[in-house]
PDB file of C-alpha atoms in Angstrom:
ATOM      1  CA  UNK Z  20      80.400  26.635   6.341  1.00 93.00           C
ATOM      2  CA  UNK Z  21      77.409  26.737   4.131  1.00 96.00           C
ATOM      3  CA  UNK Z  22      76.141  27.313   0.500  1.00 98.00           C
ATOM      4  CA  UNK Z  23      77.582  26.842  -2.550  1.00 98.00           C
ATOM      5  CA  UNK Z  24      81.049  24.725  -2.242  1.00 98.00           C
ATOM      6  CA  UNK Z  25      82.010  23.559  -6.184  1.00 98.00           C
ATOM      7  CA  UNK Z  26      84.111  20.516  -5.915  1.00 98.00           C
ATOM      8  CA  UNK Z  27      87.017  22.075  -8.178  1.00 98.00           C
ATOM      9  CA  UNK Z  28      88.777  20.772 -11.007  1.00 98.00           C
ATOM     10  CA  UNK Z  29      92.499  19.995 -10.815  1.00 98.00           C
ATOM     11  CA  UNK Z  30      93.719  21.209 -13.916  1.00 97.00           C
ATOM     12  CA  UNK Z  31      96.692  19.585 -15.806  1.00 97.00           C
ATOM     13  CA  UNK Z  32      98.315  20.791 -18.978  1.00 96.00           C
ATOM     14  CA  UNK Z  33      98.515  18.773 -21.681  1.00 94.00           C
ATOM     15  CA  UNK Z  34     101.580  16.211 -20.709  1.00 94.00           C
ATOM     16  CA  UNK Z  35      99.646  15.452 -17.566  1.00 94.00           C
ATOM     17  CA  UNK Z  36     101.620  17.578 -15.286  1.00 96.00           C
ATOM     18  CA  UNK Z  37     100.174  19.442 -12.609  1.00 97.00           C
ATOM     19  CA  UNK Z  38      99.256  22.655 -13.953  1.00 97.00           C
ATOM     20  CA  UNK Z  39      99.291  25.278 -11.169  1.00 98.00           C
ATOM     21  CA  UNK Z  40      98.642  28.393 -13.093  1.00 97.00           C
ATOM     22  CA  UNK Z  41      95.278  27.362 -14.759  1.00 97.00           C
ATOM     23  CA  UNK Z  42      94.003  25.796 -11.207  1.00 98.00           C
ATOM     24  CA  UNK Z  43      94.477  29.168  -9.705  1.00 98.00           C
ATOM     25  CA  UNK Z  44      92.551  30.979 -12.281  1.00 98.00           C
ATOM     26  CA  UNK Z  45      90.372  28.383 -12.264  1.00 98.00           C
ATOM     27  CA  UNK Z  46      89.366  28.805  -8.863  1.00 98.00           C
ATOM     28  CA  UNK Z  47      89.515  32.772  -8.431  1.00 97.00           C
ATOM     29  CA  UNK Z  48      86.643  32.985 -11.323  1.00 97.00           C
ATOM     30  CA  UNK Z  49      84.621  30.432  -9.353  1.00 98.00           C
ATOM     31  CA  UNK Z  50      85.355  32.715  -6.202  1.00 98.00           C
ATOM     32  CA  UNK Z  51      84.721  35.639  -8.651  1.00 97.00           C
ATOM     33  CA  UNK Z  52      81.042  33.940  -9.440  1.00 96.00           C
ATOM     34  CA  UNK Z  53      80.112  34.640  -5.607  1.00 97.00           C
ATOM     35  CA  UNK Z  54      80.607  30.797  -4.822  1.00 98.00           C
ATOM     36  CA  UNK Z  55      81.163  30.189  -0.899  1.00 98.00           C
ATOM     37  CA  UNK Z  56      83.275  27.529  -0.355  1.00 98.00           C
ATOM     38  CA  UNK Z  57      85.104  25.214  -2.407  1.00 98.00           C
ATOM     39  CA  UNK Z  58      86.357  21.980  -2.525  1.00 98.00           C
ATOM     40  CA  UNK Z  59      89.816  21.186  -3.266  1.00 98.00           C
ATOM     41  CA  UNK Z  60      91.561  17.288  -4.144  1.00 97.00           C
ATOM     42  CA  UNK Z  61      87.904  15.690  -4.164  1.00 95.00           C
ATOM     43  CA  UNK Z  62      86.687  13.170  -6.862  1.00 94.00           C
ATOM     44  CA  UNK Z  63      86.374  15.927  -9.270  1.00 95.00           C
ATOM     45  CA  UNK Z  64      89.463  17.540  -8.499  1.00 95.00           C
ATOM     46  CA  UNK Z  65      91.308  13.779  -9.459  1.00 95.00           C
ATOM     47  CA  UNK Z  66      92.700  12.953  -6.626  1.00 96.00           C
ATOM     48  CA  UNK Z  67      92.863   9.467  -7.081  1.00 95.00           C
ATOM     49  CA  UNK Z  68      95.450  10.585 -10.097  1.00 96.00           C
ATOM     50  CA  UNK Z  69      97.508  12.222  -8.040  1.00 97.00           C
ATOM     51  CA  UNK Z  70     100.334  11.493  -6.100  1.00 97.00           C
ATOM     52  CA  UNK Z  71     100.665  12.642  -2.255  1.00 96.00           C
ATOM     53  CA  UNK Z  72     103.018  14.971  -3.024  1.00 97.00           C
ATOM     54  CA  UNK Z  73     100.728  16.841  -5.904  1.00 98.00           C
ATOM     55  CA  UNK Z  74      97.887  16.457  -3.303  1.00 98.00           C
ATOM     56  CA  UNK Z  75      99.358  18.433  -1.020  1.00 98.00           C
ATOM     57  CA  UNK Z  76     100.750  21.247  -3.486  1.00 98.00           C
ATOM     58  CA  UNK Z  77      97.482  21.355  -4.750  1.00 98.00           C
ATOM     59  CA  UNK Z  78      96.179  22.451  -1.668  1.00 98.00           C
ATOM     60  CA  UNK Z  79      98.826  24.898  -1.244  1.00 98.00           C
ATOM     61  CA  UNK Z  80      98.483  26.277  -4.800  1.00 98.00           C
ATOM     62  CA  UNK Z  81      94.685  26.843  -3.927  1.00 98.00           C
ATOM     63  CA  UNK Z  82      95.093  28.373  -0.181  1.00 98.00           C
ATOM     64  CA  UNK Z  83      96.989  31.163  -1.948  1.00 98.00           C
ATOM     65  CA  UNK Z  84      94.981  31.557  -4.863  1.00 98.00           C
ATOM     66  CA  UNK Z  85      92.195  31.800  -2.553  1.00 98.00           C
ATOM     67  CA  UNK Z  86      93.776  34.098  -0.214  1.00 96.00           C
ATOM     68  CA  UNK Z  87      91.032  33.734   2.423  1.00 96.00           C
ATOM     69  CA  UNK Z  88      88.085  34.521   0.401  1.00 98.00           C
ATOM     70  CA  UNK Z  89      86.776  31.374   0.911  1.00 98.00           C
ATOM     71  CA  UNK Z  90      86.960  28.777   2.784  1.00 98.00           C
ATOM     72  CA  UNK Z  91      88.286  25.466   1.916  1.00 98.00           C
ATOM     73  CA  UNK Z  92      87.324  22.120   2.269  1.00 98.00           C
ATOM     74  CA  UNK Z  93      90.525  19.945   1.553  1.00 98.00           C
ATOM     75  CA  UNK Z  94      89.964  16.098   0.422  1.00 98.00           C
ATOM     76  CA  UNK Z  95      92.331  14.376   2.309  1.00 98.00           C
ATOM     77  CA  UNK Z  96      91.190  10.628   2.492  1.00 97.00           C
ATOM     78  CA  UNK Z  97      93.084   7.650   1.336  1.00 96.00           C
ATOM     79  CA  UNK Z  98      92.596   4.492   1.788  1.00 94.00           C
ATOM     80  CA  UNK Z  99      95.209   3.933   4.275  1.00 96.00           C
ATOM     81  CA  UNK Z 100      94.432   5.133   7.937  1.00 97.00           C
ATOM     82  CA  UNK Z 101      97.839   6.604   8.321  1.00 97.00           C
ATOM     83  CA  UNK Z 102      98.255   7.896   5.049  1.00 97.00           C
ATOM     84  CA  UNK Z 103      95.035   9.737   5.022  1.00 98.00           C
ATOM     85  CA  UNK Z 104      96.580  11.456   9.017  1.00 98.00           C
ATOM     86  CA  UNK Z 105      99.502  12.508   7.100  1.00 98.00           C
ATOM     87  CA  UNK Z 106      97.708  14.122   4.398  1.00 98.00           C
ATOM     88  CA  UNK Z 107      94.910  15.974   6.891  1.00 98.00           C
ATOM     89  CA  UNK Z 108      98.248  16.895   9.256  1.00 98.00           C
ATOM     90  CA  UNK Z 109      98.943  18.916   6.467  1.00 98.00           C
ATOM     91  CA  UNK Z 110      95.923  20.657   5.221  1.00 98.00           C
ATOM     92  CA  UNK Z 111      95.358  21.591   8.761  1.00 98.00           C
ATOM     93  CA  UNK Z 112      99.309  23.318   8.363  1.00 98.00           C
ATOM     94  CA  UNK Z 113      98.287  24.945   4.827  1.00 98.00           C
ATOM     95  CA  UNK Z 114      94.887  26.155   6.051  1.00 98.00           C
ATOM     96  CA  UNK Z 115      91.770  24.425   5.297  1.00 98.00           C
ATOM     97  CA  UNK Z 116      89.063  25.101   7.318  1.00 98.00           C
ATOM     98  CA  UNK Z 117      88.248  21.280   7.072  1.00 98.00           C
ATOM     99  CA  UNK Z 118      89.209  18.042   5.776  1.00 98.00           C
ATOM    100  CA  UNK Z 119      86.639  15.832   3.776  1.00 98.00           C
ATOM    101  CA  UNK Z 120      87.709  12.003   4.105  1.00 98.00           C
ATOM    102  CA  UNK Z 121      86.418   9.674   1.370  1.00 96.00           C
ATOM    103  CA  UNK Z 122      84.952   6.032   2.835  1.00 94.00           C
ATOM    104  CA  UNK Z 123      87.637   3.918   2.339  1.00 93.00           C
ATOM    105  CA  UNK Z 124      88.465   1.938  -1.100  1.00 90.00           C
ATOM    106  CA  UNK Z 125      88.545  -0.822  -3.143  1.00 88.00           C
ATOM    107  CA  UNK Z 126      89.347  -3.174  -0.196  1.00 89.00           C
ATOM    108  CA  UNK Z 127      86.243  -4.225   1.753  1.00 91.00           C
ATOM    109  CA  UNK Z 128      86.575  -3.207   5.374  1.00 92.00           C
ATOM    110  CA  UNK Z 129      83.695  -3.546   7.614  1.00 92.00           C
ATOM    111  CA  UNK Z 130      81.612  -1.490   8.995  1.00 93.00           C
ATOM    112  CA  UNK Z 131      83.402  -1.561  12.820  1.00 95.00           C
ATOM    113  CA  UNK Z 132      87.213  -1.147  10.757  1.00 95.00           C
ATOM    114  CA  UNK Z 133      85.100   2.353   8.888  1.00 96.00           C
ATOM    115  CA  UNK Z 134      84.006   3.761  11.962  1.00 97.00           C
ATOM    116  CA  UNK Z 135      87.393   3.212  13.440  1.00 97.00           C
ATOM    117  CA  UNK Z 136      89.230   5.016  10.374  1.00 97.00           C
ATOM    118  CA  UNK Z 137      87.616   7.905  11.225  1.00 98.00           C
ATOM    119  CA  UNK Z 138      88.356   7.928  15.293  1.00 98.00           C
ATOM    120  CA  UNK Z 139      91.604   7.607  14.788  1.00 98.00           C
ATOM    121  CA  UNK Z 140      91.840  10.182  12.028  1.00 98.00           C
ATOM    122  CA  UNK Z 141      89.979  12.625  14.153  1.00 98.00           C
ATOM    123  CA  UNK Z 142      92.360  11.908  17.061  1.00 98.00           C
ATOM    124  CA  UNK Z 143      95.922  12.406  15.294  1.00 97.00           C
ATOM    125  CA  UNK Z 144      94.681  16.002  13.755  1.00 96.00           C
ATOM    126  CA  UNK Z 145      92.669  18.688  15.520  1.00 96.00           C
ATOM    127  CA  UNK Z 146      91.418  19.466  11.805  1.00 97.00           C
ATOM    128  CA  UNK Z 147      87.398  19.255  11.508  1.00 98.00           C
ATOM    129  CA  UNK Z 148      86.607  16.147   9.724  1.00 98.00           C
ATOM    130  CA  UNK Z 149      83.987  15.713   7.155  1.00 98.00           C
ATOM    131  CA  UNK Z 150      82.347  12.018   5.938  1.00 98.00           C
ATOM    132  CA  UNK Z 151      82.461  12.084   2.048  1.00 97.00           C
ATOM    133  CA  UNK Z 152      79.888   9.483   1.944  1.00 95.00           C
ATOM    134  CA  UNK Z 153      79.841   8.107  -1.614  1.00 90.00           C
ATOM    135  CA  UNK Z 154      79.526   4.026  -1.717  1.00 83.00           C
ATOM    136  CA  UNK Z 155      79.538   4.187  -5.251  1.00 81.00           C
ATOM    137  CA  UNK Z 156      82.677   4.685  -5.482  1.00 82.00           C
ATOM    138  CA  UNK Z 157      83.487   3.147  -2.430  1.00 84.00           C
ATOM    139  CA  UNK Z 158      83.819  -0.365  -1.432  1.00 80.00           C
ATOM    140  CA  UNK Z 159      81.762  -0.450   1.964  1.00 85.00           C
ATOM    141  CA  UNK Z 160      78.795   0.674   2.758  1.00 88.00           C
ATOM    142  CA  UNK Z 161      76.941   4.051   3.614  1.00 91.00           C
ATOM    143  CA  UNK Z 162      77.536   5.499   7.025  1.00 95.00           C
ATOM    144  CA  UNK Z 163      74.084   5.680   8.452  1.00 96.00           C
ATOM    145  CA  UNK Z 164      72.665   8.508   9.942  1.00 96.00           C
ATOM    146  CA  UNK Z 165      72.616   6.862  13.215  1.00 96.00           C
ATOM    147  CA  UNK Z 166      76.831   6.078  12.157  1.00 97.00           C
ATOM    148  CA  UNK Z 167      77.150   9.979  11.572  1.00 97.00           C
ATOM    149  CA  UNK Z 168      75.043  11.129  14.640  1.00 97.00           C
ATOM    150  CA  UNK Z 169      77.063   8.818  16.726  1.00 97.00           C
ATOM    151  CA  UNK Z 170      80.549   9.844  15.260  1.00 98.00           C
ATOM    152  CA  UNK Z 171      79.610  13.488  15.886  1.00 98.00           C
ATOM    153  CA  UNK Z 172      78.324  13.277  19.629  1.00 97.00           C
ATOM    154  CA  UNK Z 173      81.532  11.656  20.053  1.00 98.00           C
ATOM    155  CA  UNK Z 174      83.552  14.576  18.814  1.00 97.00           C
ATOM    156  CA  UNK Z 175      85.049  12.552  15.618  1.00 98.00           C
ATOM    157  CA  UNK Z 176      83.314  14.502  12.440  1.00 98.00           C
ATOM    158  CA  UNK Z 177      81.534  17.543  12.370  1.00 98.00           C
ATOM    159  CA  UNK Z 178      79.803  17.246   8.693  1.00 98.00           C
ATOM    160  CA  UNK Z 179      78.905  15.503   5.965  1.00 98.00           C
ATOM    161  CA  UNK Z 180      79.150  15.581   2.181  1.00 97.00           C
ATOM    162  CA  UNK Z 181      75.856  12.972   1.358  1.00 95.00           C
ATOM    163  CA  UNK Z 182      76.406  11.440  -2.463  1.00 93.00           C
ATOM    164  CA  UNK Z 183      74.024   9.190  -2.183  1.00 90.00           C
ATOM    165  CA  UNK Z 184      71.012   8.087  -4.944  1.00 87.00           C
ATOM    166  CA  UNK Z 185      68.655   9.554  -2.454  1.00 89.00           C
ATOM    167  CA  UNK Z 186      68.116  12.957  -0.659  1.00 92.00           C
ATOM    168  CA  UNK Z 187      65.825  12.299   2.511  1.00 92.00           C
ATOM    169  CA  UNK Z 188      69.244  11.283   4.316  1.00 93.00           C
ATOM    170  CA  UNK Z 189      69.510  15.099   4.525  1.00 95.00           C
ATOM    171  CA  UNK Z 190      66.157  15.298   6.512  1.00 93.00           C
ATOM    172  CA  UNK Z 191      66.691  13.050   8.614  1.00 95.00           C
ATOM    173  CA  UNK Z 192      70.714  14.258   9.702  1.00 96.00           C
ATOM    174  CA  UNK Z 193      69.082  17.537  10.540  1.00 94.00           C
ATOM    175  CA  UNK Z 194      66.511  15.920  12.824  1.00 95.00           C
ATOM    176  CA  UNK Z 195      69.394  13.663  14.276  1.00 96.00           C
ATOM    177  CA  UNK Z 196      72.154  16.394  14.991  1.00 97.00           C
ATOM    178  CA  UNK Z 197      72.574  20.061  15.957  1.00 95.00           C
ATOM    179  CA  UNK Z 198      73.863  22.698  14.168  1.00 93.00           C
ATOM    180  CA  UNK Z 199      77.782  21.897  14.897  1.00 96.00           C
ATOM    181  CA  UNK Z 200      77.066  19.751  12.269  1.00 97.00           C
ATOM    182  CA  UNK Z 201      76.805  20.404   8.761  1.00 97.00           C
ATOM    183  CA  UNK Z 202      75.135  18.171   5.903  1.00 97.00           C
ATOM    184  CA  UNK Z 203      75.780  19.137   2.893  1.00 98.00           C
ATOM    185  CA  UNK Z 204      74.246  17.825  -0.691  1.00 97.00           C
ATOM    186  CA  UNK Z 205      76.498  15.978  -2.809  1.00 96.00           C
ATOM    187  CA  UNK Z 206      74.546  15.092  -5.654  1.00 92.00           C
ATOM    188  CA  UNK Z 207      73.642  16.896  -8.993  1.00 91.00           C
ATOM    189  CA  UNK Z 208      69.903  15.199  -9.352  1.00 91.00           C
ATOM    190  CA  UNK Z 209      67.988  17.024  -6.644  1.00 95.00           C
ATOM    191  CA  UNK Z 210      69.674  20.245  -4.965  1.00 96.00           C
ATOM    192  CA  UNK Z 211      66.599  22.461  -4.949  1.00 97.00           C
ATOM    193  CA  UNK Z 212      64.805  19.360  -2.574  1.00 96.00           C
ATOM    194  CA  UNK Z 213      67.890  18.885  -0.899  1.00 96.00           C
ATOM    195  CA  UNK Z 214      68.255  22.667   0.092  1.00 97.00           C
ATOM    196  CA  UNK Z 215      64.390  23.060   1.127  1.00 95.00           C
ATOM    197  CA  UNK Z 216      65.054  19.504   3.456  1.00 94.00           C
ATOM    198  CA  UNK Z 217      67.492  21.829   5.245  1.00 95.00           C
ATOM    199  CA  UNK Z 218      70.860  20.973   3.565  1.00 97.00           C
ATOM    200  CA  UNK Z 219      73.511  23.773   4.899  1.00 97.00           C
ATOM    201  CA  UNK Z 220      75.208  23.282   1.550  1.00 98.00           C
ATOM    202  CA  UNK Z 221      75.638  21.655  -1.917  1.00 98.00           C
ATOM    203  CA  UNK Z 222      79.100  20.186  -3.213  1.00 98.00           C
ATOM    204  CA  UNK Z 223      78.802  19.348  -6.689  1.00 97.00           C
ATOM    205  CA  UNK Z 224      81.723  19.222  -9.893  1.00 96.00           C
ATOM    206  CA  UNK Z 225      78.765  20.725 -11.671  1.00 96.00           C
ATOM    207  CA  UNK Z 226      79.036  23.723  -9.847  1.00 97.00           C
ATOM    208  CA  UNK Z 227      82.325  23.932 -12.276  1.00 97.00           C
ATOM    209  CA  UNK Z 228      80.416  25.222 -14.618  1.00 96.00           C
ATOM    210  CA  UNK Z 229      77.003  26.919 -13.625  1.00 94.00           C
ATOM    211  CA  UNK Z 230      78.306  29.019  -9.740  1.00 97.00           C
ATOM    212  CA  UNK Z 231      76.732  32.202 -10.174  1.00 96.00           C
ATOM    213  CA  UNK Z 232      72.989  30.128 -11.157  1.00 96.00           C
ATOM    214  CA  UNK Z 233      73.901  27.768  -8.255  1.00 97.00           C
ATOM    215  CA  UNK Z 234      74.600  30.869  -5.743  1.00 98.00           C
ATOM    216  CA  UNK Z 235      71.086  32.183  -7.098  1.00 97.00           C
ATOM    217  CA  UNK Z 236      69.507  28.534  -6.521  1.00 98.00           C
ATOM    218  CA  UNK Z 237      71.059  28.706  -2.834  1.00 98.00           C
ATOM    219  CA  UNK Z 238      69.852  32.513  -2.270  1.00 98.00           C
ATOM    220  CA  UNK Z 239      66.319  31.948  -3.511  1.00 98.00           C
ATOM    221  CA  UNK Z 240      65.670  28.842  -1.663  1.00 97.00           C
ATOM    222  CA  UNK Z 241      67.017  30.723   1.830  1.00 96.00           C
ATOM    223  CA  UNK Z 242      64.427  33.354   1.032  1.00 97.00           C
ATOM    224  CA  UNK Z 243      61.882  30.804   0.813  1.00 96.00           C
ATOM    225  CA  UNK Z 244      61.380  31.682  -3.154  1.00 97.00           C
ATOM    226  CA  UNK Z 245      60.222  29.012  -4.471  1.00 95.00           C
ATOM    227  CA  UNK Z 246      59.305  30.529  -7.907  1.00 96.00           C
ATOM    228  CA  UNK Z 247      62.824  31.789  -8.026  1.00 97.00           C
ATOM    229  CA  UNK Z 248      64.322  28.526  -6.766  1.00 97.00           C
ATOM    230  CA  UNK Z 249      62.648  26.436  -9.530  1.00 96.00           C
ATOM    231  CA  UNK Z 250      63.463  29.271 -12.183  1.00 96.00           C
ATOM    232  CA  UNK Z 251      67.149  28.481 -11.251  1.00 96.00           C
ATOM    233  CA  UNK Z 252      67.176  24.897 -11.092  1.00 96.00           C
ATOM    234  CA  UNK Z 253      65.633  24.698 -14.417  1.00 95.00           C
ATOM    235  CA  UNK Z 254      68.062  26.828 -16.150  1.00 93.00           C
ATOM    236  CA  UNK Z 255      70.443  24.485 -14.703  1.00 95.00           C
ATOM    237  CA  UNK Z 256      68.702  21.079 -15.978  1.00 92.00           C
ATOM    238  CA  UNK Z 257      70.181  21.518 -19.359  1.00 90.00           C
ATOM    239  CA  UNK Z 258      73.728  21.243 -17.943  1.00 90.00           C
ATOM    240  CA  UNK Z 259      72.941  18.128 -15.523  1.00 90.00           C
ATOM    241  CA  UNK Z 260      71.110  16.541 -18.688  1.00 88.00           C
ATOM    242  CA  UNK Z 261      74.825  17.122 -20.468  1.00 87.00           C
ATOM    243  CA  UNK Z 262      76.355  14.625 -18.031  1.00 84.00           C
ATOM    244  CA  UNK Z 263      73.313  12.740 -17.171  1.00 84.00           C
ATOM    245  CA  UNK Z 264      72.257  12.125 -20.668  1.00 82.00           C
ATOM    246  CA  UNK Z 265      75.399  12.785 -22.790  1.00 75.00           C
ATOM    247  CA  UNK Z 266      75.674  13.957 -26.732  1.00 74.00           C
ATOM    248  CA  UNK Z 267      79.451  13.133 -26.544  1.00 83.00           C
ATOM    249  CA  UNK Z 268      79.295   8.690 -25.606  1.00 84.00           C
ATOM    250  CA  UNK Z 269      82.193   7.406 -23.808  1.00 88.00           C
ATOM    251  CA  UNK Z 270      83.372  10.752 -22.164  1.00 91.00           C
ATOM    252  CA  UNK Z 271      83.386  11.415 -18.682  1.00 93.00           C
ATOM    253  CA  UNK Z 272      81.777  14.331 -16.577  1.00 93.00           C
ATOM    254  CA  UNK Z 273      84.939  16.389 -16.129  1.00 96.00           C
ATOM    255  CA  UNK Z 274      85.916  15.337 -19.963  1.00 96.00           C
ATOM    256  CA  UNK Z 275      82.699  17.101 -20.404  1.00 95.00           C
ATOM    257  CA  UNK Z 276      82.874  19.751 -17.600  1.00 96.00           C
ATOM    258  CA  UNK Z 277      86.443  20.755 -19.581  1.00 97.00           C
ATOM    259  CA  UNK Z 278      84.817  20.928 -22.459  1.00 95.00           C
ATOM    260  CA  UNK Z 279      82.337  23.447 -21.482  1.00 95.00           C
ATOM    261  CA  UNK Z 280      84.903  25.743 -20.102  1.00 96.00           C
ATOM    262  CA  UNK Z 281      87.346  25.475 -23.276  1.00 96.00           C
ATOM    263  CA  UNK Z 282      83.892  26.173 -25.227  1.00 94.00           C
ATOM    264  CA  UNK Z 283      83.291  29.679 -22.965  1.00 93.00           C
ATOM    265  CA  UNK Z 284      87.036  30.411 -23.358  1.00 94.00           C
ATOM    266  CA  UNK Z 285      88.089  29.578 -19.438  1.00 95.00           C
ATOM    267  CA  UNK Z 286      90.821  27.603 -18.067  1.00 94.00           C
ATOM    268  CA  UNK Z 287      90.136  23.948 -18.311  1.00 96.00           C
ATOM    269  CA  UNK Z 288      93.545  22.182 -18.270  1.00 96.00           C
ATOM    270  CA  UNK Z 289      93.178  18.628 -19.271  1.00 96.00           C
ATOM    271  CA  UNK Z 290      92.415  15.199 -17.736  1.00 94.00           C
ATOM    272  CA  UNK Z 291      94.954  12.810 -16.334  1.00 95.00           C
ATOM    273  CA  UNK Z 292      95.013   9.217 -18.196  1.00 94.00           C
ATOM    274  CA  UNK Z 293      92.908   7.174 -17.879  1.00 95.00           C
ATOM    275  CA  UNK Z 294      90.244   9.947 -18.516  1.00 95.00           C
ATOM    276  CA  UNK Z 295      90.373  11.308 -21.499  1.00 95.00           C
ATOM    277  CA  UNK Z 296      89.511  15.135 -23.086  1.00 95.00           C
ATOM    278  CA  UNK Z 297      86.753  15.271 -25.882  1.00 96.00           C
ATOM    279  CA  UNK Z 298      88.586  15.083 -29.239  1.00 95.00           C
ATOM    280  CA  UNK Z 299      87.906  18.014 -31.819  1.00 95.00           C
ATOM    281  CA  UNK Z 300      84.577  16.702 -33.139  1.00 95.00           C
ATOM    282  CA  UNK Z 301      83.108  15.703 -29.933  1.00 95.00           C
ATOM    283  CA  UNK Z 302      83.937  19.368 -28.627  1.00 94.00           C
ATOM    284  CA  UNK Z 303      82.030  20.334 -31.821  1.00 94.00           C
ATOM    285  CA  UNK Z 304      79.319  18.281 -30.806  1.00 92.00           C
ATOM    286  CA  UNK Z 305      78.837  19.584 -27.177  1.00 93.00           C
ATOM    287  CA  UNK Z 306      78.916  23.095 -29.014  1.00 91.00           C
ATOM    288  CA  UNK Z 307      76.379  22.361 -31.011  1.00 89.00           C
ATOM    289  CA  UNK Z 308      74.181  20.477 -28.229  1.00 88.00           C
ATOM    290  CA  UNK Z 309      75.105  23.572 -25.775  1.00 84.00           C
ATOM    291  CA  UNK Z 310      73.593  26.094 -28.349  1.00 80.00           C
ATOM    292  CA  UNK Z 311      70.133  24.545 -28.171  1.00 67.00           C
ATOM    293  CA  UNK Z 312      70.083  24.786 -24.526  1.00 59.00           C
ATOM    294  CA  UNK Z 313      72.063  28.184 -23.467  1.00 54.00           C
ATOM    295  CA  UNK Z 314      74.425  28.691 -20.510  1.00 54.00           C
ATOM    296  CA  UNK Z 315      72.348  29.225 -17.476  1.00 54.00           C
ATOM    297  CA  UNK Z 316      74.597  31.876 -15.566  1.00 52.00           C
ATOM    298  CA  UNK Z 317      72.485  34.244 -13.579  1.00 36.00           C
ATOM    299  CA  UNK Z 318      74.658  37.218 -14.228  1.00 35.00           C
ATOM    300  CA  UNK Z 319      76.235  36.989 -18.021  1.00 36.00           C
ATOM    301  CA  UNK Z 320      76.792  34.518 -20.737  1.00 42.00           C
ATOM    302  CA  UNK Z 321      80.259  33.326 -19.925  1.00 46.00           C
ATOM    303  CA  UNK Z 322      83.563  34.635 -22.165  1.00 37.00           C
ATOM    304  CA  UNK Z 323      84.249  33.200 -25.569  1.00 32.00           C
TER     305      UNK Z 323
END
């Protein structure tokens, strides 16, 4: 498990149902791109929209869209202890090659009650278990590296997506662990120094958009070309900037990340209240900003 893994979209259609159709197309042209992994019911797929039920259909829908291609990483964390066992027991039956459990949130547990979610995830599901480490959208803090070291030496998680504000976390996981363990990059503001710190992967909802320029970041950073690697990252700065910096105010990054892929003429399904889609004139507007700043794809300009 390593490379490019985008964290997919869930698409809906238009009433807010789960649209299964556009998800799996949506997924076999990010396959199709070369991508190497993805990641299915994780922030960018919605999951917090979705019900338990939808959750796991979702899954389902994209193990057979996927067909074995690639692997999948399956979000199954809750907030709940036992809801979150029920939901891995099953993408271990559908499977995913891992499950990726989200710190726990809005409630405040400490950082003893964290550590034990994850033991007694890890020991009701033979599933490989992977921190999704994002406090901002969490309500505890980071697990440390020392947390993640310890939790792996004792057999409970075996990798790592790492959203935090800072990359060196990657460094130092790599120093502290073996490789049975896998950190991956979960950011979108420094991939290229995440992947030359070692990083065995990056997870990202802009890899939605840009897979095949992603795939060539990955590929030219494992050859160790650096030329290449920055070539590729900066053909991808214009997207970041998109959700970083937005044209369109008060729109989020998978409003935006739809948006692109209606533009190039792709499945993007719609977002589930209380996100909203970009009306008419903003998609004009990201047309018009995307023109000045061309799709990065390493291979063609995308479909219209």
């Amino acid at each position: 498990m390593r490379g490019v893994w985008p964290a997919a979209l869930t698409m809906f259609d238009a009433e807010g149902r789960l649209d299964e159709d556009a998800t799996a197309a949506h997924l076999d042209l990010l396959v199709t791109e070369g991508v190497h992994g993805l990641v299915v019911g994780g922030t960018s797929g919605e999951f917090v929209a979705l019900t338990d039920a939808e959750r796991r259909r979702l899954l389902e829908v994209a193990v057979e869209a996927v067909a074995g291609r690639v692997a999948i990483l399956a979000g199954t964390g809750t907030y709940a202890t036992s809801a979150t066992i029920a939901l891995t027991r099953h993408a271990q039956e559908a499977g995913a090659a891992a499950a990726l459990v989200v710190l726990p949130y809005f409630q405040r547990p400490s950082r003893g009650e964290v550590l034990g979610h994850y033991r007694r995830v890890a020991a009701a599901t033979d599933l490989p278990l992977w921190v999704y480490n994002i406090p901002a959208n969490a309500a505890t803090d980071p697990l440390t590296t020392a947390d993640l070291a310890g939790l792996y030496r004792e057999g409970v998680v075996s990798g790592v997506k790492s959203t935090l504000p800072t990359v060196h976390q990657i460094h130092e996981l790599r120093a502290a662990t073996d490789e049975g363990f896998r950190a991956f990059y979960g950011g979108f503001t420094a991939p290229l120094e995440a992947m030359a710190g070692g990083a065995h992967g990056w997870i990202s909802g802009l890899l939605n958009v840009a897979p095949a320029t992603a795939v060539e970041l990955w590929e030219a950073v494992g050859a160790g070309d650096l030329p290449r690697a920055r070539d590729a990252w900066a053909r991808l700065l214009p997207l970041r900037r998109l959700v970083t910096d937005p044209a369109v105010r008060g729109a989020s990054d998978l409003a935006l990340y739809r948006g692109l892929l209606r533009i190039w003429g792709r499945p993007a399904g719609f977002c589930r209240p209380p996100l909203r889609d970009l009306d008419p004139a903003e998609l004009s507007m990201l047309e018009k900003t995307l023109q000045a700043a061309p799709p990065p794809h390493a291979t063609s300009t995308p479909p219209r």
